[in-house]
Structures are given as C-alpha cells and as structure tokens.
PDB file of C-alpha atoms in Angstrom:
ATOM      1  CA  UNK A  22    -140.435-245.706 174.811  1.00 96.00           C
ATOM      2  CA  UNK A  23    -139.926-246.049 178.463  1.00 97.00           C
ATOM      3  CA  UNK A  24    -139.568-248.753 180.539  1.00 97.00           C
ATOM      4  CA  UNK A  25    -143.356-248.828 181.501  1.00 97.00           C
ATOM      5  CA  UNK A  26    -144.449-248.782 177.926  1.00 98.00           C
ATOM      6  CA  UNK A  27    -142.413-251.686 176.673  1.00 98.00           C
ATOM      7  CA  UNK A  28    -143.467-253.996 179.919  1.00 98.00           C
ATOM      8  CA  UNK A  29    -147.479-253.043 178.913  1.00 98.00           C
ATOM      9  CA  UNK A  30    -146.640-253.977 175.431  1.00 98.00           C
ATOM     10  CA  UNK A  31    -145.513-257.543 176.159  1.00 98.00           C
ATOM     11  CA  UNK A  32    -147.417-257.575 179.386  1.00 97.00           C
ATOM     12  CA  UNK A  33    -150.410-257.615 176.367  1.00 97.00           C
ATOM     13  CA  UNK A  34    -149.222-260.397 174.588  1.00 98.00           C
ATOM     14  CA  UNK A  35    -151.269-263.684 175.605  1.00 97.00           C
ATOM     15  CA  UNK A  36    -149.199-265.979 177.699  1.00 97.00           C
ATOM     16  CA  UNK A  37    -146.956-263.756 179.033  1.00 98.00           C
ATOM     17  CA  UNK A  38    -145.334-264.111 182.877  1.00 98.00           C
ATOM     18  CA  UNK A  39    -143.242-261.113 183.644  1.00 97.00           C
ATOM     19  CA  UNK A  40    -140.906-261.549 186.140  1.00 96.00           C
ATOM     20  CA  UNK A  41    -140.016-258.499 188.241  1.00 96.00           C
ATOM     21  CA  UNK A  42    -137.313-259.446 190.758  1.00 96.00           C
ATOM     22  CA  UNK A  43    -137.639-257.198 194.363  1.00 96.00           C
ATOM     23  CA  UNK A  44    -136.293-257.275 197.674  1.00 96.00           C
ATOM     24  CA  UNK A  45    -137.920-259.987 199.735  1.00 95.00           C
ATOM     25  CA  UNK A  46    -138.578-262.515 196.797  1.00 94.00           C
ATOM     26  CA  UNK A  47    -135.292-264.332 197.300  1.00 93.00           C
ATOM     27  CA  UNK A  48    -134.243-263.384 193.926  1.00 94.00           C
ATOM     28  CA  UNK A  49    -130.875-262.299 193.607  1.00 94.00           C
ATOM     29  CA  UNK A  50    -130.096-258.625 194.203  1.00 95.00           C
ATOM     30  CA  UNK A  51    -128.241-258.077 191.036  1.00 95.00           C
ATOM     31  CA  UNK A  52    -131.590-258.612 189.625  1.00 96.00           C
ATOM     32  CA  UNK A  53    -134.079-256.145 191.381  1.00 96.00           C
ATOM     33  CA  UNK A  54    -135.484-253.612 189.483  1.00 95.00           C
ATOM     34  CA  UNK A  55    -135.158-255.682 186.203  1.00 98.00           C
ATOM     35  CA  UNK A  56    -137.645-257.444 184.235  1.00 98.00           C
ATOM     36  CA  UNK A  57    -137.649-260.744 182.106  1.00 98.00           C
ATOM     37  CA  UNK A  58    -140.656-261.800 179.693  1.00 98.00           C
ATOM     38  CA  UNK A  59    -141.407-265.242 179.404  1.00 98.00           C
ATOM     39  CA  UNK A  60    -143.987-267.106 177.417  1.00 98.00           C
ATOM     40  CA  UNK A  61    -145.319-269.426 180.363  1.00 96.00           C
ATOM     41  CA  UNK A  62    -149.619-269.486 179.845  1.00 96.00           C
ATOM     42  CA  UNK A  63    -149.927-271.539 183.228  1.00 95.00           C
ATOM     43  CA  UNK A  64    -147.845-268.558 185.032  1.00 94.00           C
ATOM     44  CA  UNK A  65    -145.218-270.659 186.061  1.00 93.00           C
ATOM     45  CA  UNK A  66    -141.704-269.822 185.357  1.00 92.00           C
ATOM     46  CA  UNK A  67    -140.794-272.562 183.157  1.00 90.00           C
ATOM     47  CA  UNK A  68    -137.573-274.850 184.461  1.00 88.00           C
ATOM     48  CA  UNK A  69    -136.321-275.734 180.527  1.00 86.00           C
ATOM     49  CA  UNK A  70    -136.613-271.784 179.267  1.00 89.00           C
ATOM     50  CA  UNK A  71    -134.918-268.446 179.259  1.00 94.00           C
ATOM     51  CA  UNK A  72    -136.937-265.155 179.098  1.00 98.00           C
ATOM     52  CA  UNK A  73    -137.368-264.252 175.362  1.00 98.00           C
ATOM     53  CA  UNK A  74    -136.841-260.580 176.102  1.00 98.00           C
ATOM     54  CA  UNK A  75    -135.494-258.445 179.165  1.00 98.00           C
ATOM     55  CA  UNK A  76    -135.331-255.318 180.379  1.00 98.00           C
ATOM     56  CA  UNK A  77    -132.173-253.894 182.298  1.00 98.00           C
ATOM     57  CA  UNK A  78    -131.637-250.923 184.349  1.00 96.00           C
ATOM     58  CA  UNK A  79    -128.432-250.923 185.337  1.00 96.00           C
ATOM     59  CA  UNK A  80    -124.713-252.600 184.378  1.00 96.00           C
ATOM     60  CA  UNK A  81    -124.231-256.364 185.010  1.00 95.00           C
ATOM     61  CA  UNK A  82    -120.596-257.993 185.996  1.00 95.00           C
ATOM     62  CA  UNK A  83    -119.119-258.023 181.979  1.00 94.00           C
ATOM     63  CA  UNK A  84    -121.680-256.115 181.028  1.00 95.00           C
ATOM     64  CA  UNK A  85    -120.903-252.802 181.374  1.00 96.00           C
ATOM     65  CA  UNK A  86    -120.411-251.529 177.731  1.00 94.00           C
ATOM     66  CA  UNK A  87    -123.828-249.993 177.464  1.00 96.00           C
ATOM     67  CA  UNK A  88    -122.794-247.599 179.981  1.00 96.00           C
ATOM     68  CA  UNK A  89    -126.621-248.593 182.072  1.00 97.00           C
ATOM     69  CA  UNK A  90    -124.986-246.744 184.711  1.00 95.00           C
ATOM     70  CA  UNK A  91    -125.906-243.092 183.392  1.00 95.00           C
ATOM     71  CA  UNK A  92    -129.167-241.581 184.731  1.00 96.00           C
ATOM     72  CA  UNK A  93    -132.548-242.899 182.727  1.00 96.00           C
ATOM     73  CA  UNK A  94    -130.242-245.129 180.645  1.00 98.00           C
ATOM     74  CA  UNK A  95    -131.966-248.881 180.333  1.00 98.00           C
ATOM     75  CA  UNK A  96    -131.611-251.710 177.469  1.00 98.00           C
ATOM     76  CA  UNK A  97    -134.099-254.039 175.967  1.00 98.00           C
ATOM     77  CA  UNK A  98    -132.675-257.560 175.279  1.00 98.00           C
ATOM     78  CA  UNK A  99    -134.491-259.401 172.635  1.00 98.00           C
ATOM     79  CA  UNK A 100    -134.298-263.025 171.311  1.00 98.00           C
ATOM     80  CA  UNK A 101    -135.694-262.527 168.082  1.00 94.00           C
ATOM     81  CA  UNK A 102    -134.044-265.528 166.171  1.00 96.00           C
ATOM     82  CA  UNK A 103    -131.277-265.841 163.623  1.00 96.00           C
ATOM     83  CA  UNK A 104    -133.260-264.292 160.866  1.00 96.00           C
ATOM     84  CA  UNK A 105    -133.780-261.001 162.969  1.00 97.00           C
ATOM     85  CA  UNK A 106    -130.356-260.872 163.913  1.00 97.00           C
ATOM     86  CA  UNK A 107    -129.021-261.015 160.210  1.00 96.00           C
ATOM     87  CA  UNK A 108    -131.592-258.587 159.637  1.00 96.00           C
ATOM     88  CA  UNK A 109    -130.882-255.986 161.646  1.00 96.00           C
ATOM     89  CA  UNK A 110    -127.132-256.886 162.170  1.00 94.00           C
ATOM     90  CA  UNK A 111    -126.206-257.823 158.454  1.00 92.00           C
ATOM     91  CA  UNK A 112    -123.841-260.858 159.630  1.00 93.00           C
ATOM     92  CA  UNK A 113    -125.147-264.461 161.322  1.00 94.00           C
ATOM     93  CA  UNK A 114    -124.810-264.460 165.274  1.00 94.00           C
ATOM     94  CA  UNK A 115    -121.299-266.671 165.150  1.00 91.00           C
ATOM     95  CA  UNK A 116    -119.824-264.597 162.267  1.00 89.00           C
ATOM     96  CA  UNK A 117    -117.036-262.068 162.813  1.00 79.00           C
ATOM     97  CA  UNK A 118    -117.948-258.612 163.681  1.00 74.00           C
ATOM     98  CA  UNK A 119    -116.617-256.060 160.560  1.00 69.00           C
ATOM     99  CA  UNK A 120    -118.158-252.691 161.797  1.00 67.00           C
ATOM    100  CA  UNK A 121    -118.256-251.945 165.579  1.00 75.00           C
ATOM    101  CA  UNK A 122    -121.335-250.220 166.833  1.00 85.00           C
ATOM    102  CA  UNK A 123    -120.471-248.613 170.443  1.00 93.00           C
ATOM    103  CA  UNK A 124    -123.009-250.844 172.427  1.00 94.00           C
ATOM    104  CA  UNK A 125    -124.047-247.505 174.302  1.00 95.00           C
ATOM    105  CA  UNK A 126    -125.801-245.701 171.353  1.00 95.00           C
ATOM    106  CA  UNK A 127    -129.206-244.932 172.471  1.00 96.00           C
ATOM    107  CA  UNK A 128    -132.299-245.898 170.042  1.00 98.00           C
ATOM    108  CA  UNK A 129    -130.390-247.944 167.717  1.00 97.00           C
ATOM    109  CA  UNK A 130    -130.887-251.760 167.317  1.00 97.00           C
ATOM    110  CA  UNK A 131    -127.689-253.597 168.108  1.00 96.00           C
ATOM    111  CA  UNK A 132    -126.228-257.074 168.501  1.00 95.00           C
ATOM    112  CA  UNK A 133    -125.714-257.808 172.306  1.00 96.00           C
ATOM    113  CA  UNK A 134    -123.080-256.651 173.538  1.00 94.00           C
ATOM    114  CA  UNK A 135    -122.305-260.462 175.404  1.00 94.00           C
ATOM    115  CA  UNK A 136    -125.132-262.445 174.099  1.00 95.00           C
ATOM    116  CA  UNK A 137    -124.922-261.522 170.189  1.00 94.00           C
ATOM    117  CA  UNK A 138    -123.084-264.667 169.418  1.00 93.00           C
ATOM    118  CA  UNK A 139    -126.496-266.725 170.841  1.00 95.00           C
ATOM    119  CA  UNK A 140    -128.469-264.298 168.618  1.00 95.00           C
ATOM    120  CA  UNK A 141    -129.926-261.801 170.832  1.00 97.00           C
ATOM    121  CA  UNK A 142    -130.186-258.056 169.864  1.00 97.00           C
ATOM    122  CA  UNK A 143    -130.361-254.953 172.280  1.00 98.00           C
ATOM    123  CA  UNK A 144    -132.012-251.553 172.164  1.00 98.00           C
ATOM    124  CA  UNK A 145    -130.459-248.677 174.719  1.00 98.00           C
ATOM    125  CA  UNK A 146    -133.107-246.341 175.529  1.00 98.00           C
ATOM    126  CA  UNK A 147    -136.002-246.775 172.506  1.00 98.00           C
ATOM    127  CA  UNK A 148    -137.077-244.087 171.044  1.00 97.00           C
ATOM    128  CA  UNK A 149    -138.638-242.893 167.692  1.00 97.00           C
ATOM    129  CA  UNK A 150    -136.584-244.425 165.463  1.00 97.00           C
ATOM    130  CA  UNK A 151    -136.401-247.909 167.194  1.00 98.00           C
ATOM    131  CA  UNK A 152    -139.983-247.974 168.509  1.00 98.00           C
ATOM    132  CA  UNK A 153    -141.449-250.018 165.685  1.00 98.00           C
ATOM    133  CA  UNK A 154    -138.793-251.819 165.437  1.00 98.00           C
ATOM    134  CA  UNK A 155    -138.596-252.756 169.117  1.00 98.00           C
ATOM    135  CA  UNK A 156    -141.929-253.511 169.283  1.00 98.00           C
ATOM    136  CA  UNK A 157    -141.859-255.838 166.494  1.00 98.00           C
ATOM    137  CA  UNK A 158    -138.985-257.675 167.259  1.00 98.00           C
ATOM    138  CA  UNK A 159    -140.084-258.303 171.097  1.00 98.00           C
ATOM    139  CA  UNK A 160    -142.945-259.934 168.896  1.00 98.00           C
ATOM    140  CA  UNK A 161    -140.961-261.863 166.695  1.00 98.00           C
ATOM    141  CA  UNK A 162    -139.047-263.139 169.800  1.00 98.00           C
ATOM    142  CA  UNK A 163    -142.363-264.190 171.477  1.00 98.00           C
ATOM    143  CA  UNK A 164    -143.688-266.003 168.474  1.00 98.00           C
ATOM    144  CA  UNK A 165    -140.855-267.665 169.006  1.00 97.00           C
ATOM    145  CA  UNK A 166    -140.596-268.732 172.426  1.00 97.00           C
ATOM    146  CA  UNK A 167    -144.427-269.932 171.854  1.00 96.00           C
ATOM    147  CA  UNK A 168    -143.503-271.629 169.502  1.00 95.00           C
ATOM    148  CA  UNK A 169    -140.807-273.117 171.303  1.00 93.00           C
ATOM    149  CA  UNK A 170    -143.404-274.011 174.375  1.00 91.00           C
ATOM    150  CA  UNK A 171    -145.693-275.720 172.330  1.00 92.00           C
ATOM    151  CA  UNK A 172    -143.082-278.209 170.913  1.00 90.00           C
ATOM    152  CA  UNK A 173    -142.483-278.821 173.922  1.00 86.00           C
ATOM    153  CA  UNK A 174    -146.116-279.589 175.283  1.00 83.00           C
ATOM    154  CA  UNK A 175    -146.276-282.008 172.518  1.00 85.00           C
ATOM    155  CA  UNK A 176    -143.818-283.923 172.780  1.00 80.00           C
ATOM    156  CA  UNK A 177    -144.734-284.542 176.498  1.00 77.00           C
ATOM    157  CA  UNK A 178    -140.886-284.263 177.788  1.00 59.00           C
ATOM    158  CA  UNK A 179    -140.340-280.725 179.083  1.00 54.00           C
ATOM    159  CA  UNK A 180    -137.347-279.726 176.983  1.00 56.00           C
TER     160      UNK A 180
END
C-alpha cells in the first residue's frame, strides 16, 4: 500500500476530515507532510478528539525506533480499540511486553512503539501481507471514533 492508497481508503469512509499539515497553515513543522484521520461529519477538527488513525513520514522526538528516516519508509498509526490490540498483539495494551518485535519491521502489524500502552497499533510500510489487515483495522478504529462522536452529540456536552 502506499501512502496515497491508504489516505483514499479512509478519505472514502463517510465523515472523514483528513488533516494534511503544510507550510503556511500555521501547523507545526514537525507535522508537514503527515496526515491524521478524524471522524468530524461537519469538517471541523473536533476540540475533545484525537485522530483515530495517522500516517507518518518521517521520525518524531522519542519516536525514532521505526527507523522513518530511511528512504520510502512511512507508518500507519491506528486506534483500533482494546480488542484489536489483544488481537493482533496477544497481550492487553497495559500488560508487560514478553516478545519484542523490532518496531522497524516493514508490513507487519505491531503495538506502537510509544502509544501501545493507550492501545494503538502501527504498520511500517503495508504491504501484501498487512493490506487487509490494515485496511480493516483503520475501519475498526473509525467505527470507533464514530461511535465515540455520536455519544457525544447526544449527550449535548462535547466530551
């Protein structure tokens, strides 16, 4: 999968805002180039919500284990929920770690490398044998932040 693929697959999803930070948008820079899904069907980045999903291009301060800093290299982040995690991890988000996976393995699914413990798992560089999987966790993860919106829009308070 490349970058452009995975944007017009959640780009498809109803709802979705994709945020793509440039120069000139007073985002900051660390950001340009990147892009971060959220389910927002006004089109309005919502104040009270993370993206469910992102795509990165490049290393991050702490981040730097997935080695984004080798040509064509990218990760998809993906906040599939606890039962996705244990799927495709085999341990709860908070639980110890028995079995390192090096967090720069291309097309493998993989806890996040800093945001596991909150749940969210990472794909370096999809390919065939995480494309289906990708595809239907980034999904799951925006059934859930739907989900998560609506609550919200019925209970009136914002959070």
């Amino acid at each position: 999968m490349t970058i452009d693929e995975i944007i017009g697959f959640v780009d498809g999803l109803d709802g979705v805002l994709s945020l793509r930070p440039a120069p000139g948008d007073g985002s900051p820079e660390i950001s340009w180039g990147d892009t971060f899904f959220y389910y927002a069907p006004d089109g309005v980045i919502p104040a009270t919500a993370q993206p469910f999903a992102t795509v990165v291009a490049k290393d991050y301060p702490g981040d730097e284990t997935s080695r984004l800093d080798r040509p064509g290299a990218f990760r998809v982040n993906i906040s599939a929920g606890k039962e996705a995690f244990i799927r495709w991890t085999g341990h709860a988000p908070r639980e110890p770690v028995t079995a390192e996976v090096d967090p720069g393995t291309a097309d493998t699914v993989i806890a996040h490398p800093v945001y596991g413990t909150l749940g969210w798992l990472a794909v370096v560089n999809p390919g065939s044998r995480t494309e289906a999987a990708t595809r239907e966790l980034l999904r799951t993860a925006y059934g859930l932040a739907r989900s998560r919106h609506e609550r919200r829009a019925r209970r009136g308070d914002g959070r």
